[in-house]
mmCIF file of C-alpha atoms in Angstrom:
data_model
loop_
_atom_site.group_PDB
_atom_site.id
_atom_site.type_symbol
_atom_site.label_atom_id
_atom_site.label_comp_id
_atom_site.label_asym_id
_atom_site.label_seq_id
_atom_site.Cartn_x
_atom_site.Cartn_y
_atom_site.Cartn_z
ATOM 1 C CA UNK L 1 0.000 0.000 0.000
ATOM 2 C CA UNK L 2 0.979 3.580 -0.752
ATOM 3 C CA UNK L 3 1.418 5.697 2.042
ATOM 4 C CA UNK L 4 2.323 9.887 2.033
ATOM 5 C CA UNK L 5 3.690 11.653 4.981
ATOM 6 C CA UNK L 6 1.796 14.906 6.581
ATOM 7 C CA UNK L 7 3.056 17.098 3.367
ATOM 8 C CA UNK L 8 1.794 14.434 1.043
ATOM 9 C CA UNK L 9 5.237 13.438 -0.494
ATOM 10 C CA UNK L 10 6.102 9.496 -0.867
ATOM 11 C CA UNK L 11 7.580 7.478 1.753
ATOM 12 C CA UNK L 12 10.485 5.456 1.170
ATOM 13 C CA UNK L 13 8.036 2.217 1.790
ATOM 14 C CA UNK L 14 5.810 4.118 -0.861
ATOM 15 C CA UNK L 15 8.400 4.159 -3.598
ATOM 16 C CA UNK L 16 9.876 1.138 -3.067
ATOM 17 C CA UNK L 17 5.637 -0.250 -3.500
ATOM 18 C CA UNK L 18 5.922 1.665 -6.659
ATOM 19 C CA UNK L 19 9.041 -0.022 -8.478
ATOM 20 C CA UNK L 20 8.232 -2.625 -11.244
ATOM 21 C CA UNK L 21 9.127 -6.238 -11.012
ATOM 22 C CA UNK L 22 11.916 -7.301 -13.775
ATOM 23 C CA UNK L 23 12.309 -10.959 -13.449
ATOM 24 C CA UNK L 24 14.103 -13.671 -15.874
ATOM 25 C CA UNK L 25 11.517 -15.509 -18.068
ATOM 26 C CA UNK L 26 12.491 -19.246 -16.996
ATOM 27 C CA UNK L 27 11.395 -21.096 -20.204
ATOM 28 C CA UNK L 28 12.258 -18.268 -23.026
ATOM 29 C CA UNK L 29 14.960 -16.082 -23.776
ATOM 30 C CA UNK L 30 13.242 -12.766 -21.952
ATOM 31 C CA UNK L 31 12.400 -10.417 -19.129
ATOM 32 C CA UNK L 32 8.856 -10.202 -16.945
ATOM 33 C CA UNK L 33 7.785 -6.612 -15.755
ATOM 34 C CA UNK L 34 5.009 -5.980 -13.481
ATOM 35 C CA UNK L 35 4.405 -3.214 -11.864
ATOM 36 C CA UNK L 36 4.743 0.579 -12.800
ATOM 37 C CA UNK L 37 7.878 1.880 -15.774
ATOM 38 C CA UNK L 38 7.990 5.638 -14.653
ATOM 39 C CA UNK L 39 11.358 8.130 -14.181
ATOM 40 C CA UNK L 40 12.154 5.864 -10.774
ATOM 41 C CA UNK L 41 12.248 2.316 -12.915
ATOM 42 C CA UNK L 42 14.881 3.298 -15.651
ATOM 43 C CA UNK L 43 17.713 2.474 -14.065
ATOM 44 C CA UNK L 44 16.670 -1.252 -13.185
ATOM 45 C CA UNK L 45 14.900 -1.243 -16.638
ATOM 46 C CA UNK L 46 18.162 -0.615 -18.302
ATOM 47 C CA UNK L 47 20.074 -2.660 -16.445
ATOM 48 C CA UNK L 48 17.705 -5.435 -17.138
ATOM 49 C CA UNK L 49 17.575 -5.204 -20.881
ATOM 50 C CA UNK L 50 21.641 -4.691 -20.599
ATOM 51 C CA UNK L 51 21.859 -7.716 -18.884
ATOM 52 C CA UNK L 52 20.178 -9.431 -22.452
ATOM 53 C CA UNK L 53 22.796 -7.598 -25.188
ATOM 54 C CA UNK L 54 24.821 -11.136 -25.895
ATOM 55 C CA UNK L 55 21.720 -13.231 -26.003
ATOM 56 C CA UNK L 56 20.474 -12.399 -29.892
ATOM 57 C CA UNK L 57 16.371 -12.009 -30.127
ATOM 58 C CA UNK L 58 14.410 -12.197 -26.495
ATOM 59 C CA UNK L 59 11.170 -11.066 -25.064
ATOM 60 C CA UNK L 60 10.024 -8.855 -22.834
ATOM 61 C CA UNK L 61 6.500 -9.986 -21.623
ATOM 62 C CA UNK L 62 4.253 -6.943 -20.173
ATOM 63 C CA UNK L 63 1.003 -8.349 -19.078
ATOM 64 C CA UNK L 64 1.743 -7.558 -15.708
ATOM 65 C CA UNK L 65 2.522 -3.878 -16.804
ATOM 66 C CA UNK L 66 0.061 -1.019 -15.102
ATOM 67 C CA UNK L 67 1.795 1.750 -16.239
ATOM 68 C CA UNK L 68 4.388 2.991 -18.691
ATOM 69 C CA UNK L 69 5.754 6.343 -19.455
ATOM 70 C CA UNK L 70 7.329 7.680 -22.489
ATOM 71 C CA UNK L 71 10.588 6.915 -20.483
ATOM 72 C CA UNK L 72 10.106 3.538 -19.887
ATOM 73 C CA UNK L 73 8.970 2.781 -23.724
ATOM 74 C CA UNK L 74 11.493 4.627 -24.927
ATOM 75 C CA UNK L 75 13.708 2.582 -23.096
ATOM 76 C CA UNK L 76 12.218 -0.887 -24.594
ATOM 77 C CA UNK L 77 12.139 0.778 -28.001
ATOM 78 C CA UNK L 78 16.272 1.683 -28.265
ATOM 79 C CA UNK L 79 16.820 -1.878 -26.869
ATOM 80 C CA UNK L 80 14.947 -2.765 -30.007
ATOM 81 C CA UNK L 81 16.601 -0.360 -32.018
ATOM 82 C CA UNK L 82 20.291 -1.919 -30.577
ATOM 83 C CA UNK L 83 19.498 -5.626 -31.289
ATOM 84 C CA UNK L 84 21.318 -5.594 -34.760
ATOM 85 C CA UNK L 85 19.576 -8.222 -36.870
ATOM 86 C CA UNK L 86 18.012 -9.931 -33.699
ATOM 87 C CA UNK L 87 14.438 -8.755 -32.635
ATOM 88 C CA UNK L 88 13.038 -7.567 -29.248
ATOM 89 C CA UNK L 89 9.198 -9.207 -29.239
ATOM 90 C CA UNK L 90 7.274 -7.167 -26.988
ATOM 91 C CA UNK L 91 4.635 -9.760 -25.451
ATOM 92 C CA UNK L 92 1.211 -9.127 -24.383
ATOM 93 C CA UNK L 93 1.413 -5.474 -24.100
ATOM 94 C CA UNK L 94 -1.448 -3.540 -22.380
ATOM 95 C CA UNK L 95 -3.626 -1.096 -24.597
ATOM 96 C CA UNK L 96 -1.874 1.668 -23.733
ATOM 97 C CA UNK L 97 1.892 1.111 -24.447
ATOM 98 C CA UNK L 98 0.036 -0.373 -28.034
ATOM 99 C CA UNK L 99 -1.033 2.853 -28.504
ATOM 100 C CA UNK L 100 1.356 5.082 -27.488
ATOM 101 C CA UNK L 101 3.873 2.533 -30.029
ATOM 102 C CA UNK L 102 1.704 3.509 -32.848
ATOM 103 C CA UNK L 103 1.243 7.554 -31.969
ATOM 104 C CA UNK L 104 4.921 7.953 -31.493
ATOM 105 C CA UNK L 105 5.517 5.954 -34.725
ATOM 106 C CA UNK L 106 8.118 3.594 -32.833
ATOM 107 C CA UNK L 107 5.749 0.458 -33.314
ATOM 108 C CA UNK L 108 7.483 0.343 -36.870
ATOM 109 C CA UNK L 109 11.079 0.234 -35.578
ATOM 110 C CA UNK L 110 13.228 -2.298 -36.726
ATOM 111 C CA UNK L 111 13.886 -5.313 -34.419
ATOM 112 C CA UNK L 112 10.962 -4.653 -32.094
ATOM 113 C CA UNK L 113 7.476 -7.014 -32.541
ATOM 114 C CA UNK L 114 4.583 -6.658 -30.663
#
């Protein structure tokens, strides 16, 4: 649970509450993120996807996403871009980050499937 102090700013519990979930996918070449991508999540985000650079094509599975910012999708989006012949298969995105893919255009970058 959330919690604020008397001034309404974040706790430390709060934040940590609010920090996604980027796990190894077991059975396929990939990352898991539940959870929340915002400003807080990029480092871990791009340490995660790092962490994948030597392994050729992976996924990155976000049905347990809530929320993504621009940030965060930009993030998955140069991974994509970096992959060099290998592709970067978004899986089960929610209807948001499908959308904000196609407004931004970045849907159609090369080595990224959704």
């Amino acid at each position: 649970m959330n919690t604020a102090d008397a001034v309404g700013a974040l706790t430390p519990d709060a934040v940590a509450d609010r920090l996604p979930r980027i796990m190894p996918i077991v059975d396929l070449a990939g990352l898991q993120i539940e959870g929340e991508l915002d400003r807080a999540a990029l480092p871990a985000l791009t340490r995660a996807l790092a962490s994948m650079a030597g392994r050729g094509s992976f996924s990155v599975d976000l049905s347990g996403l809530v929320f993504c910012d621009v940030g965060g999708l930009r993030a998955l989006v140069t991974a994509a871009g970096l992959r060099c012949g290998h592709v970067l298969t978004l899986r089960s995105p929610p209807p948001q980050v499908r959308r904000l893919l196609e407004l931004t255009g970045w849907h159609q970058t090369a080595g990224l499937r959704l």
